[in-house]
Short mmCIF file of C-alpha atoms in Angstrom, two decimals:
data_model
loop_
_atom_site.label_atom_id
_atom_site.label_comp_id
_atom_site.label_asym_id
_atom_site.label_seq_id
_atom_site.Cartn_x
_atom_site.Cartn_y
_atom_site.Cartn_z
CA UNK A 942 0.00 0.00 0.00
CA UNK A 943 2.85 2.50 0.90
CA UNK A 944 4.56 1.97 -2.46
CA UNK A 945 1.31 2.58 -4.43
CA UNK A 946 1.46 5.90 -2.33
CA UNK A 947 4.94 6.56 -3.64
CA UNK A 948 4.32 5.48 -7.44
CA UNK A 949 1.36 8.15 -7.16
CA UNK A 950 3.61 10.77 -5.46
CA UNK A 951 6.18 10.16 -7.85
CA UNK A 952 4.03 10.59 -10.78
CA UNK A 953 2.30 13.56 -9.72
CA UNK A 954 6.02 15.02 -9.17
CA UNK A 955 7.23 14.02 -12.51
CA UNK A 956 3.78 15.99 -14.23
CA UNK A 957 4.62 18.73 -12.20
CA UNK A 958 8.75 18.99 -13.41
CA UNK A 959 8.31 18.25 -16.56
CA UNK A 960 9.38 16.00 -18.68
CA UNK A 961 13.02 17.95 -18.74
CA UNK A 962 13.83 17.56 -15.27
CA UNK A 963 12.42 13.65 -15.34
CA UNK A 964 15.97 12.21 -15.04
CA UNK A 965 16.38 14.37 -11.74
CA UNK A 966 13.34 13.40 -10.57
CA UNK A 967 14.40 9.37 -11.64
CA UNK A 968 17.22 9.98 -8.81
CA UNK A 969 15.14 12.00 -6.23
CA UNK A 970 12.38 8.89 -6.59
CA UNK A 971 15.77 6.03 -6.05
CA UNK A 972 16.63 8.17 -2.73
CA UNK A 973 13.16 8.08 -1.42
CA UNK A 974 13.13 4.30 -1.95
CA UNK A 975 16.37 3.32 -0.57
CA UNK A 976 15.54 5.25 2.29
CA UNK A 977 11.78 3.28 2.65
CA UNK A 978 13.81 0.14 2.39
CA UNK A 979 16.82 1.61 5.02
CA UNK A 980 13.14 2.57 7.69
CA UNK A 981 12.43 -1.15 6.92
CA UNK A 982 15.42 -2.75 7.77
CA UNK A 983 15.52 -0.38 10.94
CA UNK A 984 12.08 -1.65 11.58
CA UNK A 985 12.57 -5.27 11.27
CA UNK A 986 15.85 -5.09 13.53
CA UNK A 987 14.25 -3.27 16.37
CA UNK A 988 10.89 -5.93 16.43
CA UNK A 989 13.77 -8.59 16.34
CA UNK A 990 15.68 -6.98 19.56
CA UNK A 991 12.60 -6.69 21.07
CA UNK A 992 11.57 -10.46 21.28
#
């Protein structure tokens, strides 16, 4: 479900650069998910420590 968010996010920010900026916002969108998957890993480890 939160990827779906970010896919519509994403598009709605590539409409609004234009397609001349698309490649910047190609790099701004791999940021945003290596940073969802770097929360996840957090969030895995901490349940694990938890237990």
């Amino acid at each position: 479900a939160q990827l779906g968010t970010a896919e519509k996010d994403f598009s709605q920010l590539r409409l609004e650069l234009g397609e001349s900026t698309s490649s910047a916002a190609l790099v701004l969108h791999d940021k945003g998910r290596v940073e969802e998957e770097a929360s996840e890993l957090k969030r895995q480890l901490s349940e694990e420590l938890s237990q």
